[in-house]
């Protein structure tokens, strides 16, 4: 009984996502949707990555949350334009949320648009936003069994970040098992291990995002 309604909601969202994608493409914007469970380290990852990426490209961030502007404030503190989207209880962003926020994004002077989705490993994966690719975040504290339990999140991600790896000595999390499970459902997914410690090596992930963004532009961006 409910299935036709759900299908209609998804079809409407897909149509809006296609419009967003057209707008991104015509504006020369590469868009990444960052997804993962509540508190898995999405904003922390952005705080670490954005300063590294900002020297070679112009970035804007959309922050999805149920309530508060806390995450957008953290990103704005880096000097990166950040717009907070509030779902007011909704457990995921929709393409329409993104479309409304795009009015506030300087489209002509943005190379990379990062969207941090609502912290939730389930619903956001069902809703395309018009993004060119997804990065899923799985923290070491969530357990290495999660890829097969939440397969859509990991199947649709071009890259998976295993975050909080500084805590590996203290939690039961085998990065090899997590990587194997991710690649069992998504053989092409790139897997990166990160932590918020000063010695964390983010070079590979930074390079991966830079290359993807540059490829989408087909030309160098900031020199
Ligand atoms: N030990 C450790 N803690 C981390 C790491 N990354 C994030 N955290 C902590 O995890 C908590 C949540 O981090 P956030 O970056 O806010 O997580 P989030 O995924 O953006 O959270 P939501 O937006 O609320 O879903 C904070 O207390 C961070 O300091 C890490 O690499 N290692
Ligand atoms: Mg966050």
mmCIF file of C-alpha atoms in Angstrom, residues 116-208:
data_model
loop_
_atom_site.group_PDB
_atom_site.id
_atom_site.type_symbol
_atom_site.label_atom_id
_atom_site.label_comp_id
_atom_site.label_asym_id
_atom_site.label_seq_id
_atom_site.Cartn_x
_atom_site.Cartn_y
_atom_site.Cartn_z
ATOM 1 C CA UNK A 116 27.553 16.998 4.389
ATOM 2 C CA UNK A 117 24.380 14.970 4.703
ATOM 3 C CA UNK A 118 22.394 14.398 7.903
ATOM 4 C CA UNK A 119 24.206 11.958 10.198
ATOM 5 C CA UNK A 120 22.466 8.692 9.371
ATOM 6 C CA UNK A 121 23.808 5.603 7.569
ATOM 7 C CA UNK A 122 20.400 4.606 6.143
ATOM 8 C CA UNK A 123 17.968 7.128 4.619
ATOM 9 C CA UNK A 124 20.364 9.622 2.957
ATOM 10 C CA UNK A 125 21.709 6.866 0.720
ATOM 11 C CA UNK A 126 18.271 6.561 -0.937
ATOM 12 C CA UNK A 127 18.097 10.223 -1.947
ATOM 13 C CA UNK A 128 20.254 11.504 -4.766
ATOM 14 C CA UNK A 129 20.983 15.204 -4.526
ATOM 15 C CA UNK A 130 22.498 15.687 -7.980
ATOM 16 C CA UNK A 131 25.981 14.878 -6.704
ATOM 17 C CA UNK A 132 28.676 13.534 -9.019
ATOM 18 C CA UNK A 133 29.972 11.149 -6.380
ATOM 19 C CA UNK A 134 29.563 10.083 -2.796
ATOM 20 C CA UNK A 135 32.067 9.611 -0.006
ATOM 21 C CA UNK A 136 30.869 7.381 2.835
ATOM 22 C CA UNK A 137 32.415 7.694 6.284
ATOM 23 C CA UNK A 138 32.621 4.747 8.679
ATOM 24 C CA UNK A 139 34.282 5.383 12.035
ATOM 25 C CA UNK A 140 36.358 2.793 13.833
ATOM 26 C CA UNK A 141 34.014 3.084 16.809
ATOM 27 C CA UNK A 142 31.005 1.906 14.760
ATOM 28 C CA UNK A 143 32.300 -1.608 14.098
ATOM 29 C CA UNK A 144 33.865 -3.367 11.136
ATOM 30 C CA UNK A 145 30.657 -5.318 10.439
ATOM 31 C CA UNK A 146 28.713 -2.289 9.201
ATOM 32 C CA UNK A 147 29.332 -2.377 5.421
ATOM 33 C CA UNK A 148 27.182 -5.487 4.939
ATOM 34 C CA UNK A 149 24.559 -4.224 7.392
ATOM 35 C CA UNK A 150 24.137 -0.878 5.611
ATOM 36 C CA UNK A 151 25.007 -1.934 2.061
ATOM 37 C CA UNK A 152 23.389 0.883 0.072
ATOM 38 C CA UNK A 153 25.616 3.481 1.743
ATOM 39 C CA UNK A 154 28.748 1.578 0.769
ATOM 40 C CA UNK A 155 27.543 0.313 -2.624
ATOM 41 C CA UNK A 156 26.840 3.818 -3.899
ATOM 42 C CA UNK A 157 30.047 5.434 -2.589
ATOM 43 C CA UNK A 158 33.007 6.065 -4.870
ATOM 44 C CA UNK A 159 35.196 6.252 -1.782
ATOM 45 C CA UNK A 160 34.891 5.147 1.828
ATOM 46 C CA UNK A 161 36.761 6.870 4.643
ATOM 47 C CA UNK A 162 37.446 4.773 7.730
ATOM 48 C CA UNK A 163 37.754 7.523 10.331
ATOM 49 C CA UNK A 164 38.974 7.660 13.942
ATOM 50 C CA UNK A 165 41.790 5.224 13.192
ATOM 51 C CA UNK A 166 43.721 6.666 16.145
ATOM 52 C CA UNK A 167 41.248 4.664 18.261
ATOM 53 C CA UNK A 168 42.024 1.326 16.610
ATOM 54 C CA UNK A 169 44.177 0.168 19.560
ATOM 55 C CA UNK A 170 41.159 0.648 21.840
ATOM 56 C CA UNK A 171 38.226 -0.764 19.843
ATOM 57 C CA UNK A 172 37.393 -4.019 18.134
ATOM 58 C CA UNK A 173 37.696 -2.928 14.536
ATOM 59 C CA UNK A 174 39.685 -4.770 11.904
ATOM 60 C CA UNK A 175 40.338 -2.363 8.989
ATOM 61 C CA UNK A 176 41.159 -5.359 6.773
ATOM 62 C CA UNK A 177 37.761 -6.902 7.424
ATOM 63 C CA UNK A 178 35.985 -3.585 6.855
ATOM 64 C CA UNK A 179 37.874 -3.058 3.603
ATOM 65 C CA UNK A 180 37.063 -6.602 2.434
ATOM 66 C CA UNK A 181 33.355 -6.130 3.197
ATOM 67 C CA UNK A 182 33.271 -2.756 1.439
ATOM 68 C CA UNK A 183 34.961 -4.182 -1.647
ATOM 69 C CA UNK A 184 32.725 -7.263 -1.574
ATOM 70 C CA UNK A 185 29.687 -5.069 -2.225
ATOM 71 C CA UNK A 186 31.551 -2.368 -4.143
ATOM 72 C CA UNK A 187 34.774 -3.633 -5.760
ATOM 73 C CA UNK A 188 35.620 -0.207 -7.201
ATOM 74 C CA UNK A 189 35.354 1.747 -3.952
ATOM 75 C CA UNK A 190 38.559 3.442 -2.826
ATOM 76 C CA UNK A 191 39.150 3.054 0.910
ATOM 77 C CA UNK A 192 41.076 5.636 2.956
ATOM 78 C CA UNK A 193 42.056 5.428 6.630
ATOM 79 C CA UNK A 194 42.071 8.723 8.542
ATOM 80 C CA UNK A 195 42.254 10.157 12.024
ATOM 81 C CA UNK A 196 42.147 13.664 13.458
ATOM 82 C CA UNK A 197 45.649 13.406 14.891
ATOM 83 C CA UNK A 198 48.459 15.635 13.581
ATOM 84 C CA UNK A 199 50.280 12.662 12.016
ATOM 85 C CA UNK A 200 47.220 11.546 9.999
ATOM 86 C CA UNK A 201 48.139 11.169 6.345
ATOM 87 C CA UNK A 202 45.451 12.836 4.238
ATOM 88 C CA UNK A 203 47.576 13.218 1.110
ATOM 89 C CA UNK A 204 46.015 10.321 -0.795
ATOM 90 C CA UNK A 205 42.439 11.375 -0.077
ATOM 91 C CA UNK A 206 43.199 15.022 -0.850
ATOM 92 C CA UNK A 207 44.793 13.953 -4.117
ATOM 93 C CA UNK A 208 41.845 11.704 -5.004
#
